mmCIF file with all atom_site columns, N, CA and C in Angstrom:
data_model
loop_
_atom_site.group_PDB
_atom_site.id
_atom_site.type_symbol
_atom_site.label_atom_id
_atom_site.label_alt_id
_atom_site.label_comp_id
_atom_site.label_asym_id
_atom_site.label_entity_id
_atom_site.label_seq_id
_atom_site.pdbx_PDB_ins_code
_atom_site.Cartn_x
_atom_site.Cartn_y
_atom_site.Cartn_z
_atom_site.occupancy
_atom_site.B_iso_or_equiv
_atom_site.pdbx_formal_charge
_atom_site.auth_seq_id
_atom_site.auth_comp_id
_atom_site.auth_asym_id
_atom_site.auth_atom_id
_atom_site.pdbx_PDB_model_num
ATOM 1   N N  . MET H 1 1  ? 0.844   -1.180 0.000  1.00 0.00 ? 1  MET H N  1
ATOM 2   C CA . MET H 1 1  ? 0.000   0.000  0.000  1.00 0.00 ? 1  MET H CA 1
ATOM 3   C C  . MET H 1 1  ? 0.895   1.251  0.000  1.00 0.00 ? 1  MET H C  1
ATOM 4   N N  . SER H 1 2  ? 0.542   2.203  -0.810 1.00 0.00 ? 2  SER H N  1
ATOM 5   C CA . SER H 1 2  ? 1.367   3.401  -0.915 1.00 0.00 ? 2  SER H CA 1
ATOM 6   C C  . SER H 1 2  ? 1.139   4.316  0.301  1.00 0.00 ? 2  SER H C  1
ATOM 7   N N  . LYS H 1 3  ? 2.038   5.282  0.440  1.00 0.00 ? 3  LYS H N  1
ATOM 8   C CA . LYS H 1 3  ? 1.936   6.203  1.570  1.00 0.00 ? 3  LYS H CA 1
ATOM 9   C C  . LYS H 1 3  ? 0.658   7.042  1.483  1.00 0.00 ? 3  LYS H C  1
ATOM 10  N N  . LYS H 1 4  ? 0.285   7.444  0.278  1.00 0.00 ? 4  LYS H N  1
ATOM 11  C CA . LYS H 1 4  ? -0.900  8.284  0.107  1.00 0.00 ? 4  LYS H CA 1
ATOM 12  C C  . LYS H 1 4  ? -2.176  7.524  0.467  1.00 0.00 ? 4  LYS H C  1
ATOM 13  N N  . ASN H 1 5  ? -2.171  6.235  0.234  1.00 0.00 ? 5  ASN H N  1
ATOM 14  C CA . ASN H 1 5  ? -3.383  5.450  0.396  1.00 0.00 ? 5  ASN H CA 1
ATOM 15  C C  . ASN H 1 5  ? -3.469  4.788  1.766  1.00 0.00 ? 5  ASN H C  1
ATOM 16  N N  . ASN H 1 6  ? -2.615  5.176  2.688  1.00 0.00 ? 6  ASN H N  1
ATOM 17  C CA . ASN H 1 6  ? -2.599  4.571  4.013  1.00 0.00 ? 6  ASN H CA 1
ATOM 18  C C  . ASN H 1 6  ? -3.866  4.981  4.769  1.00 0.00 ? 6  ASN H C  1
ATOM 19  N N  . LEU H 1 7  ? -4.608  3.981  5.245  1.00 0.00 ? 7  LEU H N  1
ATOM 20  C CA . LEU H 1 7  ? -5.896  4.230  5.880  1.00 0.00 ? 7  LEU H CA 1
ATOM 21  C C  . LEU H 1 7  ? -5.755  5.058  7.156  1.00 0.00 ? 7  LEU H C  1
ATOM 22  N N  . ALA H 1 8  ? -4.745  4.780  7.946  1.00 0.00 ? 8  ALA H N  1
ATOM 23  C CA . ALA H 1 8  ? -4.557  5.518  9.195  1.00 0.00 ? 8  ALA H CA 1
ATOM 24  C C  . ALA H 1 8  ? -4.283  7.000  8.920  1.00 0.00 ? 8  ALA H C  1
ATOM 25  N N  . LYS H 1 9  ? -3.455  7.280  7.918  1.00 0.00 ? 9  LYS H N  1
ATOM 26  C CA . LYS H 1 9  ? -3.153  8.670  7.576  1.00 0.00 ? 9  LYS H CA 1
ATOM 27  C C  . LYS H 1 9  ? -4.399  9.389  7.057  1.00 0.00 ? 9  LYS H C  1
ATOM 28  N N  . ARG H 1 10 ? -5.159  8.703  6.228  1.00 0.00 ? 10 ARG H N  1
ATOM 29  C CA . ARG H 1 10 ? -6.378  9.324  5.702  1.00 0.00 ? 10 ARG H CA 1
ATOM 30  C C  . ARG H 1 10 ? -7.356  9.639  6.825  1.00 0.00 ? 10 ARG H C  1
ATOM 31  N N  . LYS H 1 11 ? -7.478  8.710  7.768  1.00 0.00 ? 11 LYS H N  1
ATOM 32  C CA . LYS H 1 11 ? -8.401  8.918  8.886  1.00 0.00 ? 11 LYS H CA 1
ATOM 33  C C  . LYS H 1 11 ? -7.942  10.099 9.747  1.00 0.00 ? 11 LYS H C  1
ATOM 34  N N  . LYS H 1 12 ? -6.639  10.164 10.034 1.00 0.00 ? 12 LYS H N  1
ATOM 35  C CA . LYS H 1 12 ? -6.109  11.282 10.827 1.00 0.00 ? 12 LYS H CA 1
ATOM 36  C C  . LYS H 1 12 ? -6.333  12.608 10.109 1.00 0.00 ? 12 LYS H C  1
ATOM 37  N N  . GLN H 1 13 ? -6.092  12.632 8.802  1.00 0.00 ? 13 GLN H N  1
ATOM 38  C CA . GLN H 1 13 ? -6.275  13.857 8.018  1.00 0.00 ? 13 GLN H CA 1
ATOM 39  C C  . GLN H 1 13 ? -7.740  14.279 8.019  1.00 0.00 ? 13 GLN H C  1
ATOM 40  N N  . TYR H 1 14 ? -8.636  13.313 7.885  1.00 0.00 ? 14 TYR H N  1
ATOM 41  C CA . TYR H 1 14 ? -10.062 13.598 7.892  1.00 0.00 ? 14 TYR H CA 1
ATOM 42  C C  . TYR H 1 14 ? -10.487 14.202 9.228  1.00 0.00 ? 14 TYR H C  1
ATOM 43  N N  . GLU H 1 15 ? -10.027 13.590 10.323 1.00 0.00 ? 15 GLU H N  1
ATOM 44  C CA . GLU H 1 15 ? -10.370 14.101 11.651 1.00 0.00 ? 15 GLU H CA 1
ATOM 45  C C  . GLU H 1 15 ? -9.779  15.489 11.874 1.00 0.00 ? 15 GLU H C  1
ATOM 46  N N  . PHE H 1 16 ? -8.577  15.703 11.383 1.00 0.00 ? 16 PHE H N  1
ATOM 47  C CA . PHE H 1 16 ? -7.938  17.017 11.497 1.00 0.00 ? 16 PHE H CA 1
ATOM 48  C C  . PHE H 1 16 ? -8.755  18.075 10.753 1.00 0.00 ? 16 PHE H C  1
ATOM 49  N N  . ASP H 1 17 ? -9.189  17.718 9.535  1.00 0.00 ? 17 ASP H N  1
ATOM 50  C CA . ASP H 1 17 ? -9.998  18.652 8.753  1.00 0.00 ? 17 ASP H CA 1
ATOM 51  C C  . ASP H 1 17 ? -11.318 18.966 9.446  1.00 0.00 ? 17 ASP H C  1
ATOM 52  N N  . LEU H 1 18 ? -11.940 17.957 10.051 1.00 0.00 ? 18 LEU H N  1
ATOM 53  C CA . LEU H 1 18 ? -13.193 18.186 10.763 1.00 0.00 ? 18 LEU H CA 1
ATOM 54  C C  . LEU H 1 18 ? -12.985 19.132 11.941 1.00 0.00 ? 18 LEU H C  1
ATOM 55  N N  . ARG H 1 19 ? -11.902 18.915 12.697 1.00 0.00 ? 19 ARG H N  1
ATOM 56  C CA . ARG H 1 19 ? -11.600 19.791 13.840 1.00 0.00 ? 19 ARG H CA 1
ATOM 57  C C  . ARG H 1 19 ? -11.350 21.214 13.374 1.00 0.00 ? 19 ARG H C  1
ATOM 58  N N  . ARG H 1 20 ? -10.608 21.378 12.277 1.00 0.00 ? 20 ARG H N  1
ATOM 59  C CA . ARG H 1 20 ? -10.301 22.710 11.750 1.00 0.00 ? 20 ARG H CA 1
ATOM 60  C C  . ARG H 1 20 ? -11.582 23.432 11.328 1.00 0.00 ? 20 ARG H C  1
ATOM 61  N N  . GLU H 1 21 ? -12.472 22.722 10.619 1.00 0.00 ? 21 GLU H N  1
ATOM 62  C CA . GLU H 1 21 ? -13.734 23.329 10.192 1.00 0.00 ? 21 GLU H CA 1
ATOM 63  C C  . GLU H 1 21 ? -14.574 23.740 11.399 1.00 0.00 ? 21 GLU H C  1
ATOM 64  N N  . GLU H 1 22 ? -14.606 22.901 12.420 1.00 0.00 ? 22 GLU H N  1
ATOM 65  C CA . GLU H 1 22 ? -15.371 23.218 13.620 1.00 0.00 ? 22 GLU H CA 1
ATOM 66  C C  . GLU H 1 22 ? -14.800 24.444 14.327 1.00 0.00 ? 22 GLU H C  1
ATOM 67  N N  . GLN H 1 23 ? -13.476 24.537 14.384 1.00 0.00 ? 23 GLN H N  1
ATOM 68  C CA . GLN H 1 23 ? -12.841 25.695 15.015 1.00 0.00 ? 23 GLN H CA 1
ATOM 69  C C  . GLN H 1 23 ? -13.133 26.975 14.226 1.00 0.00 ? 23 GLN H C  1
ATOM 70  N N  . GLU H 1 24 ? -13.087 26.902 12.899 1.00 0.00 ? 24 GLU H N  1
ATOM 71  C CA . GLU H 1 24 ? -13.396 28.072 12.068 1.00 0.00 ? 24 GLU H CA 1
ATOM 72  C C  . GLU H 1 24 ? -14.844 28.508 12.264 1.00 0.00 ? 24 GLU H C  1
ATOM 73  N N  . LYS H 1 25 ? -15.738 27.533 12.369 1.00 0.00 ? 25 LYS H N  1
ATOM 74  C CA . LYS H 1 25 ? -17.149 27.842 12.570 1.00 0.00 ? 25 LYS H CA 1
ATOM 75  C C  . LYS H 1 25 ? -17.355 28.544 13.914 1.00 0.00 ? 25 LYS H C  1
ATOM 76  N N  . GLN H 1 26 ? -16.706 28.039 14.958 1.00 0.00 ? 26 GLN H N  1
ATOM 77  C CA . GLN H 1 26 ? -16.820 28.658 16.280 1.00 0.00 ? 26 GLN H CA 1
ATOM 78  C C  . GLN H 1 26 ? -16.226 30.059 16.281 1.00 0.00 ? 26 GLN H C  1
ATOM 79  N N  . LYS H 1 27 ? -15.119 30.237 15.567 1.00 0.00 ? 27 LYS H N  1
ATOM 80  C CA . LYS H 1 27 ? -14.487 31.556 15.488 1.00 0.00 ? 27 LYS H CA 1
ATOM 81  C C  . LYS H 1 27 ? -15.424 32.564 14.823 1.00 0.00 ? 27 LYS H C  1
ATOM 82  N N  . LYS H 1 28 ? -16.085 32.162 13.737 1.00 0.00 ? 28 LYS H N  1
ATOM 83  C CA . LYS H 1 28 ? -17.030 33.042 13.053 1.00 0.00 ? 28 LYS H CA 1
ATOM 84  C C  . LYS H 1 28 ? -18.200 33.395 13.960 1.00 0.00 ? 28 LYS H C  1
ATOM 85  N N  . GLU H 1 29 ? -18.695 32.400 14.716 1.00 0.00 ? 29 GLU H N  1
ATOM 86  C CA . GLU H 1 29 ? -19.810 32.652 15.619 1.00 0.00 ? 29 GLU H CA 1
ATOM 87  C C  . GLU H 1 29 ? -19.403 33.645 16.710 1.00 0.00 ? 29 GLU H C  1
ATOM 88  N N  . LYS H 1 30 ? -18.189 33.515 17.228 1.00 0.00 ? 30 LYS H N  1
ATOM 89  C CA . LYS H 1 30 ? -17.712 34.437 18.255 1.00 0.00 ? 30 LYS H CA 1
ATOM 90  C C  . LYS H 1 30 ? -17.606 35.855 17.706 1.00 0.00 ? 30 LYS H C  1
ATOM 91  N N  . LYS H 1 31 ? -17.093 35.995 16.472 1.00 0.00 ? 31 LYS H N  1
ATOM 92  C CA . LYS H 1 31 ? -16.981 37.316 15.855 1.00 0.00 ? 31 LYS H CA 1
ATOM 93  C C  . LYS H 1 31 ? -18.354 37.943 15.672 1.00 0.00 ? 31 LYS H C  1
ATOM 94  N N  . LEU H 1 32 ? -19.313 37.145 15.201 1.00 0.00 ? 32 LEU H N  1
ATOM 95  C CA . LEU H 1 32 ? -20.656 37.651 14.988 1.00 0.00 ? 32 LEU H CA 1
ATOM 96  C C  . LEU H 1 32 ? -21.288 38.074 16.314 1.00 0.00 ? 32 LEU H C  1
ATOM 97  N N  . GLN H 1 33 ? -21.076 37.266 17.349 1.00 0.00 ? 33 GLN H N  1
ATOM 98  C CA . GLN H 1 33 ? -21.624 37.588 18.663 1.00 0.00 ? 33 GLN H CA 1
ATOM 99  C C  . GLN H 1 33 ? -21.011 38.877 19.191 1.00 0.00 ? 33 GLN H C  1
ATOM 100 N N  . ALA H 1 34 ? -19.709 39.042 18.982 1.00 0.00 ? 34 ALA H N  1
ATOM 101 C CA . ALA H 1 34 ? -19.038 40.265 19.428 1.00 0.00 ? 34 ALA H CA 1
ATOM 102 C C  . ALA H 1 34 ? -19.596 41.480 18.693 1.00 0.00 ? 34 ALA H C  1
ATOM 103 N N  . LYS H 1 35 ? -19.835 41.334 17.386 1.00 0.00 ? 35 LYS H N  1
ATOM 104 C CA . LYS H 1 35 ? -20.407 42.443 16.619 1.00 0.00 ? 35 LYS H CA 1
ATOM 105 C C  . LYS H 1 35 ? -21.816 42.758 17.089 1.00 0.00 ? 35 LYS H C  1
ATOM 106 N N  . LYS H 1 36 ? -22.605 41.723 17.419 1.00 0.00 ? 36 LYS H N  1
ATOM 107 C CA . LYS H 1 36 ? -23.959 41.952 17.926 1.00 0.00 ? 36 LYS H CA 1
ATOM 108 C C  . LYS H 1 36 ? -23.904 42.736 19.231 1.00 0.00 ? 36 LYS H C  1
ATOM 109 N N  . ASN H 1 37 ? -23.000 42.330 20.119 1.00 0.00 ? 37 ASN H N  1
ATOM 110 C CA . ASN H 1 37 ? -22.880 43.018 21.400 1.00 0.00 ? 37 ASN H CA 1
ATOM 111 C C  . ASN H 1 37 ? -22.426 44.460 21.206 1.00 0.00 ? 37 ASN H C  1
ATOM 112 N N  . LYS H 1 38 ? -21.522 44.681 20.272 1.00 0.00 ? 38 LYS H N  1
ATOM 113 C CA . LYS H 1 38 ? -21.034 46.031 20.002 1.00 0.00 ? 38 LYS H CA 1
ATOM 114 C C  . LYS H 1 38 ? -22.155 46.899 19.451 1.00 0.00 ? 38 LYS H C  1
ATOM 115 N N  . MET H 1 39 ? -22.996 46.315 18.589 1.00 0.00 ? 39 MET H N  1
ATOM 116 C CA . MET H 1 39 ? -24.093 47.069 18.006 1.00 0.00 ? 39 MET H CA 1
ATOM 117 C C  . MET H 1 39 ? -25.078 47.513 19.077 1.00 0.00 ? 39 MET H C  1
ATOM 118 N N  . LYS H 1 40 ? -25.287 46.689 20.098 1.00 0.00 ? 40 LYS H N  1
ATOM 119 C CA . LYS H 1 40 ? -26.222 47.053 21.156 1.00 0.00 ? 40 LYS H CA 1
ATOM 120 C C  . LYS H 1 40 ? -25.721 48.283 21.901 1.00 0.00 ? 40 LYS H C  1
ATOM 121 N N  . VAL H 1 41 ? -24.422 48.399 22.051 1.00 0.00 ? 41 VAL H N  1
ATOM 122 C CA . VAL H 1 41 ? -23.844 49.542 22.745 1.00 0.00 ? 41 VAL H CA 1
ATOM 123 C C  . VAL H 1 41 ? -23.861 50.769 21.850 1.00 0.00 ? 41 VAL H C  1
ATOM 124 N N  . ASP H 1 42 ? -23.522 50.579 20.584 1.00 0.00 ? 42 ASP H N  1
ATOM 125 C CA . ASP H 1 42 ? -23.365 51.706 19.667 1.00 0.00 ? 42 ASP H CA 1
ATOM 126 C C  . ASP H 1 42 ? -24.620 51.980 18.839 1.00 0.00 ? 42 ASP H C  1
ATOM 127 N N  . GLY H 1 43 ? -25.783 51.829 19.416 1.00 0.00 ? 43 GLY H N  1
ATOM 128 C CA . GLY H 1 43 ? -27.013 52.031 18.660 1.00 0.00 ? 43 GLY H CA 1
ATOM 129 C C  . GLY H 1 43 ? -27.414 53.486 18.534 1.00 0.00 ? 43 GLY H C  1
ATOM 130 N N  . SER H 1 44 ? -26.743 54.397 19.220 1.00 0.00 ? 44 SER H N  1
ATOM 131 C CA . SER H 1 44 ? -27.179 55.790 19.254 1.00 0.00 ? 44 SER H CA 1
ATOM 132 C C  . SER H 1 44 ? -26.646 56.630 18.097 1.00 0.00 ? 44 SER H C  1
ATOM 133 N N  . ASN H 1 45 ? -25.585 56.190 17.426 1.00 0.00 ? 45 ASN H N  1
ATOM 134 C CA . ASN H 1 45 ? -24.976 57.038 16.393 1.00 0.00 ? 45 ASN H CA 1
ATOM 135 C C  . ASN H 1 45 ? -25.487 56.690 14.991 1.00 0.00 ? 45 ASN H C  1
ATOM 136 N N  . LYS H 1 46 ? -26.801 56.767 14.831 1.00 0.00 ? 46 LYS H N  1
ATOM 137 C CA . LYS H 1 46 ? -27.393 56.485 13.523 1.00 0.00 ? 46 LYS H CA 1
ATOM 138 C C  . LYS H 1 46 ? -27.462 57.769 12.714 1.00 0.00 ? 46 LYS H C  1
ATOM 139 N N  . LYS H 1 47 ? -27.211 57.654 11.427 1.00 0.00 ? 47 LYS H N  1
ATOM 140 C CA . LYS H 1 47 ? -27.328 58.795 10.531 1.00 0.00 ? 47 LYS H CA 1
ATOM 141 C C  . LYS H 1 47 ? -28.520 58.552 9.620  1.00 0.00 ? 47 LYS H C  1
ATOM 142 N N  . GLU H 1 48 ? -29.314 59.589 9.443  1.00 0.00 ? 48 GLU H N  1
ATOM 143 C CA . GLU H 1 48 ? -30.448 59.458 8.541  1.00 0.00 ? 48 GLU H CA 1
ATOM 144 C C  . GLU H 1 48 ? -30.018 59.830 7.130  1.00 0.00 ? 48 GLU H C  1
ATOM 145 N N  . LYS H 1 49 ? -30.376 58.995 6.195  1.00 0.00 ? 49 LYS H N  1
ATOM 146 C CA . LYS H 1 49 ? -30.081 59.289 4.799  1.00 0.00 ? 49 LYS H CA 1
ATOM 147 C C  . LYS H 1 49 ? -31.358 59.809 4.159  1.00 0.00 ? 49 LYS H C  1
ATOM 148 N N  . ARG H 1 50 ? -31.233 60.863 3.423  1.00 0.00 ? 50 ARG H N  1
ATOM 149 C CA . ARG H 1 50 ? -32.393 61.425 2.745  1.00 0.00 ? 50 ARG H CA 1
ATOM 150 C C  . ARG H 1 50 ? -32.123 61.433 1.248  1.00 0.00 ? 50 ARG H C  1
ATOM 151 N N  . GLY H 1 51 ? -33.163 61.233 0.490  1.00 0.00 ? 51 GLY H N  1
ATOM 152 C CA . GLY H 1 51 ? -33.029 61.240 -0.954 1.00 0.00 ? 51 GLY H CA 1
ATOM 153 C C  . GLY H 1 51 ? -32.678 59.861 -1.492 1.00 0.00 ? 51 GLY H C  1
ATOM 154 N N  . PHE H 1 52 ? -32.443 59.821 -2.781 1.00 0.00 ? 52 PHE H N  1
ATOM 155 C CA . PHE H 1 52 ? -32.148 58.575 -3.455 1.00 0.00 ? 52 PHE H CA 1
ATOM 156 C C  . PHE H 1 52 ? -30.735 58.608 -4.014 1.00 0.00 ? 52 PHE H C  1
ATOM 157 N N  . GLN H 1 53 ? -30.111 57.454 -4.021 1.00 0.00 ? 53 GLN H N  1
ATOM 158 C CA . GLN H 1 53 ? -28.801 57.348 -4.648 1.00 0.00 ? 53 GLN H CA 1
ATOM 159 C C  . GLN H 1 53 ? -28.978 56.723 -6.023 1.00 0.00 ? 53 GLN H C  1
ATOM 160 N N  . VAL H 1 54 ? -28.373 57.324 -7.016 1.00 0.00 ? 54 VAL H N  1
ATOM 161 C CA . VAL H 1 54 ? -28.522 56.853 -8.386 1.00 0.00 ? 54 VAL H CA 1
ATOM 162 C C  . VAL H 1 54 ? -27.429 55.841 -8.691 1.00 0.00 ? 54 VAL H C  1
ATOM 163 N N  . GLY H 1 55 ? -27.816 54.740 -9.311 1.00 0.00 ? 55 GLY H N  1
ATOM 164 C CA . GLY H 1 55 ? -26.839 53.762 -9.768 1.00 0.00 ? 55 GLY H CA 1
ATOM 165 C C  . GLY H 1 55 ? -26.371 52.792 -8.703 1.00 0.00 ? 55 GLY H C  1
ATOM 166 N N  . LYS H 1 56 ? -27.021 52.762 -7.559 1.00 0.00 ? 56 LYS H N  1
ATOM 167 C CA . LYS H 1 56 ? -26.601 51.827 -6.513 1.00 0.00 ? 56 LYS H CA 1
ATOM 168 C C  . LYS H 1 56 ? -27.377 50.526 -6.672 1.00 0.00 ? 56 LYS H C  1
ATOM 169 N N  . LYS H 1 57 ? -26.650 49.409 -6.667 1.00 0.00 ? 57 LYS H N  1
ATOM 170 C CA . LYS H 1 57 ? -27.286 48.116 -6.833 1.00 0.00 ? 57 LYS H CA 1
ATOM 171 C C  . LYS H 1 57 ? -27.880 47.660 -5.499 1.00 0.00 ? 57 LYS H C  1
ATOM 172 N N  . VAL H 1 58 ? -28.989 46.964 -5.578 1.00 0.00 ? 58 VAL H N  1
ATOM 173 C CA . VAL H 1 58 ? -29.681 46.496 -4.387 1.00 0.00 ? 58 VAL H CA 1
ATOM 174 C C  . VAL H 1 58 ? -29.260 45.054 -4.121 1.00 0.00 ? 58 VAL H C  1
ATOM 175 N N  . LYS H 1 59 ? -28.842 44.795 -2.890 1.00 0.00 ? 59 LYS H N  1
ATOM 176 C CA . LYS H 1 59 ? -28.503 43.431 -2.509 1.00 0.00 ? 59 LYS H CA 1
ATOM 177 C C  . LYS H 1 59 ? -29.760 42.736 -2.004 1.00 0.00 ? 59 LYS H C  1
ATOM 178 N N  . THR H 1 60 ? -29.982 41.534 -2.475 1.00 0.00 ? 60 THR H N  1
ATOM 179 C CA . THR H 1 60 ? -31.161 40.807 -2.033 1.00 0.00 ? 60 THR H CA 1
ATOM 180 C C  . THR H 1 60 ? -30.811 39.744 -1.008 1.00 0.00 ? 60 THR H C  1
ATOM 181 N N  . LYS H 1 61 ? -29.587 39.266 -1.015 1.00 0.00 ? 61 LYS H N  1
ATOM 182 C CA . LYS H 1 61 ? -29.197 38.208 -0.087 1.00 0.00 ? 61 LYS H CA 1
ATOM 183 C C  . LYS H 1 61 ? -28.589 38.852 1.157  1.00 0.00 ? 61 LYS H C  1
ATOM 184 N N  . LEU H 1 62 ? -29.152 38.550 2.310  1.00 0.00 ? 62 LEU H N  1
ATOM 185 C CA . LEU H 1 62 ? -28.671 39.125 3.565  1.00 0.00 ? 62 LEU H CA 1
ATOM 186 C C  . LEU H 1 62 ? -27.591 38.253 4.179  1.00 0.00 ? 62 LEU H C  1
ATOM 187 N N  . THR H 1 63 ? -26.541 38.886 4.647  1.00 0.00 ? 63 THR H N  1
ATOM 188 C CA . THR H 1 63 ? -25.505 38.152 5.362  1.00 0.00 ? 63 THR H CA 1
ATOM 189 C C  . THR H 1 63 ? -25.944 37.985 6.809  1.00 0.00 ? 63 THR H C  1
ATOM 190 N N  . ALA H 1 64 ? -25.203 37.201 7.558  1.00 0.00 ? 64 ALA H N  1
ATOM 191 C CA . ALA H 1 64 ? -25.527 36.983 8.961  1.00 0.00 ? 64 ALA H CA 1
ATOM 192 C C  . ALA H 1 64 ? -25.446 38.292 9.738  1.00 0.00 ? 64 ALA H C  1
ATOM 193 N N  . LEU H 1 65 ? -24.469 39.117 9.405  1.00 0.00 ? 65 LEU H N  1
ATOM 194 C CA . LEU H 1 65 ? -24.324 40.405 10.090 1.00 0.00 ? 65 LEU H CA 1
ATOM 195 C C  . LEU H 1 65 ? -25.498 41.322 9.771  1.00 0.00 ? 65 LEU H C  1
ATOM 196 N N  . ALA H 1 66 ? -25.932 41.337 8.522  1.00 0.00 ? 66 ALA H N  1
ATOM 197 C CA . ALA H 1 66 ? -27.061 42.174 8.134  1.00 0.00 ? 66 ALA H CA 1
ATOM 198 C C  . ALA H 1 66 ? -28.344 41.709 8.826  1.00 0.00 ? 66 ALA H C  1
ATOM 199 N N  . LYS H 1 67 ? -28.511 40.403 8.957  1.00 0.00 ? 67 LYS H N  1
ATOM 200 C CA . LYS H 1 67 ? -29.683 39.880 9.649  1.00 0.00 ? 67 LYS H CA 1
ATOM 201 C C  . LYS H 1 67 ? -29.661 40.296 11.118 1.00 0.00 ? 67 LYS H C  1
ATOM 202 N N  . ALA H 1 68 ? -28.475 40.260 11.721 1.00 0.00 ? 68 ALA H N  1
ATOM 203 C CA . ALA H 1 68 ? -28.344 40.658 13.120 1.00 0.00 ? 68 ALA H CA 1
ATOM 204 C C  . ALA H 1 68 ? -28.680 42.137 13.287 1.00 0.00 ? 68 ALA H C  1
ATOM 205 N N  . LYS H 1 69 ? -28.196 42.969 12.365 1.00 0.00 ? 69 LYS H N  1
ATOM 206 C CA . LYS H 1 69 ? -28.490 44.401 12.428 1.00 0.00 ? 69 LYS H CA 1
ATOM 207 C C  . LYS H 1 69 ? -29.986 44.650 12.275 1.00 0.00 ? 69 LYS H C  1
ATOM 208 N N  . ALA H 1 70 ? -30.619 43.935 11.364 1.00 0.00 ? 70 ALA H N  1
ATOM 209 C CA . ALA H 1 70 ? -32.050 44.111 11.147 1.00 0.00 ? 70 ALA H CA 1
ATOM 210 C C  . ALA H 1 70 ? -32.836 43.687 12.385 1.00 0.00 ? 70 ALA H C  1
ATOM 211 N N  . ALA H 1 71 ? -32.434 42.576 12.995 1.00 0.00 ? 71 ALA H N  1
ATOM 212 C CA . ALA H 1 71 ? -33.098 42.119 14.193 1.00 0.00 ? 71 ALA H CA 1
ATOM 213 C C  . ALA H 1 71 ? -32.959 43.124 15.328 1.00 0.00 ? 71 ALA H C  1
ATOM 214 N N  . GLN H 1 72 ? -31.771 43.700 15.440 1.00 0.00 ? 72 GLN H N  1
ATOM 215 C CA . GLN H 1 72 ? -31.552 44.686 16.490 1.00 0.00 ? 72 GLN H CA 1
ATOM 216 C C  . GLN H 1 72 ? -32.356 45.948 16.224 1.00 0.00 ? 72 GLN H C  1
ATOM 217 N N  . ALA H 1 73 ? -32.453 46.365 14.978 1.00 0.00 ? 73 ALA H N  1
ATOM 218 C CA . ALA H 1 73 ? -33.235 47.545 14.638 1.00 0.00 ? 73 ALA H CA 1
ATOM 219 C C  . ALA H 1 73 ? -34.710 47.327 14.988 1.00 0.00 ? 73 ALA H C  1
ATOM 220 N N  . MET H 1 74 ? -35.189 46.117 14.765 1.00 0.00 ? 74 MET H N  1
ATOM 221 C CA . MET H 1 74 ? -36.577 45.811 15.099 1.00 0.00 ? 74 MET H CA 1
ATOM 222 C C  . MET H 1 74 ? -36.777 45.887 16.613 1.00 0.00 ? 74 MET H C  1
ATOM 223 N N  . GLU H 1 75 ? -35.778 45.438 17.394 1.00 0.00 ? 75 GLU H N  1
ATOM 224 C CA . GLU H 1 75 ? -35.875 45.509 18.849 1.00 0.00 ? 75 GLU H CA 1
ATOM 225 C C  . GLU H 1 75 ? -35.891 46.956 19.320 1.00 0.00 ? 75 GLU H C  1
ATOM 226 N N  . LEU H 1 76 ? -35.090 47.813 18.705 1.00 0.00 ? 76 LEU H N  1
ATOM 227 C CA . LEU H 1 76 ? -35.014 49.204 19.117 1.00 0.00 ? 76 LEU H CA 1
ATOM 228 C C  . LEU H 1 76 ? -36.315 49.946 18.813 1.00 0.00 ? 76 LEU H C  1
ATOM 229 N N  . ASP H 1 77 ? -36.998 49.553 17.724 1.00 0.00 ? 77 ASP H N  1
ATOM 230 C CA . ASP H 1 77 ? -38.234 50.224 17.337 1.00 0.00 ? 77 ASP H CA 1
ATOM 231 C C  . ASP H 1 77 ? -39.362 49.926 18.292 1.00 0.00 ? 77 ASP H C  1
ATOM 232 N N  . LYS H 1 78 ? -39.324 48.778 18.941 1.00 0.00 ? 78 LYS H N  1
ATOM 233 C CA . LYS H 1 78 ? -40.430 48.361 19.814 1.00 0.00 ? 78 LYS H CA 1
ATOM 234 C C  . LYS H 1 78 ? -40.423 49.115 21.077 1.00 0.00 ? 78 LYS H C  1
#
């Protein structure tokens, strides 16, 4: 059996990749949580935009951060 096809090495690599993905996922969640907490503190410095902007494209897909901001805005309005 060749070195590349060694079952033990493949299993270790697979487990390593799973751990790495899990750590990256947790890191992203922590960053998002930190941003949510920061937004709760910094909710007072809102700027009102008036008028229309010409040539600006509209995004239809919301990111996790945008969803968090929208949820917080809904809480502040209540």
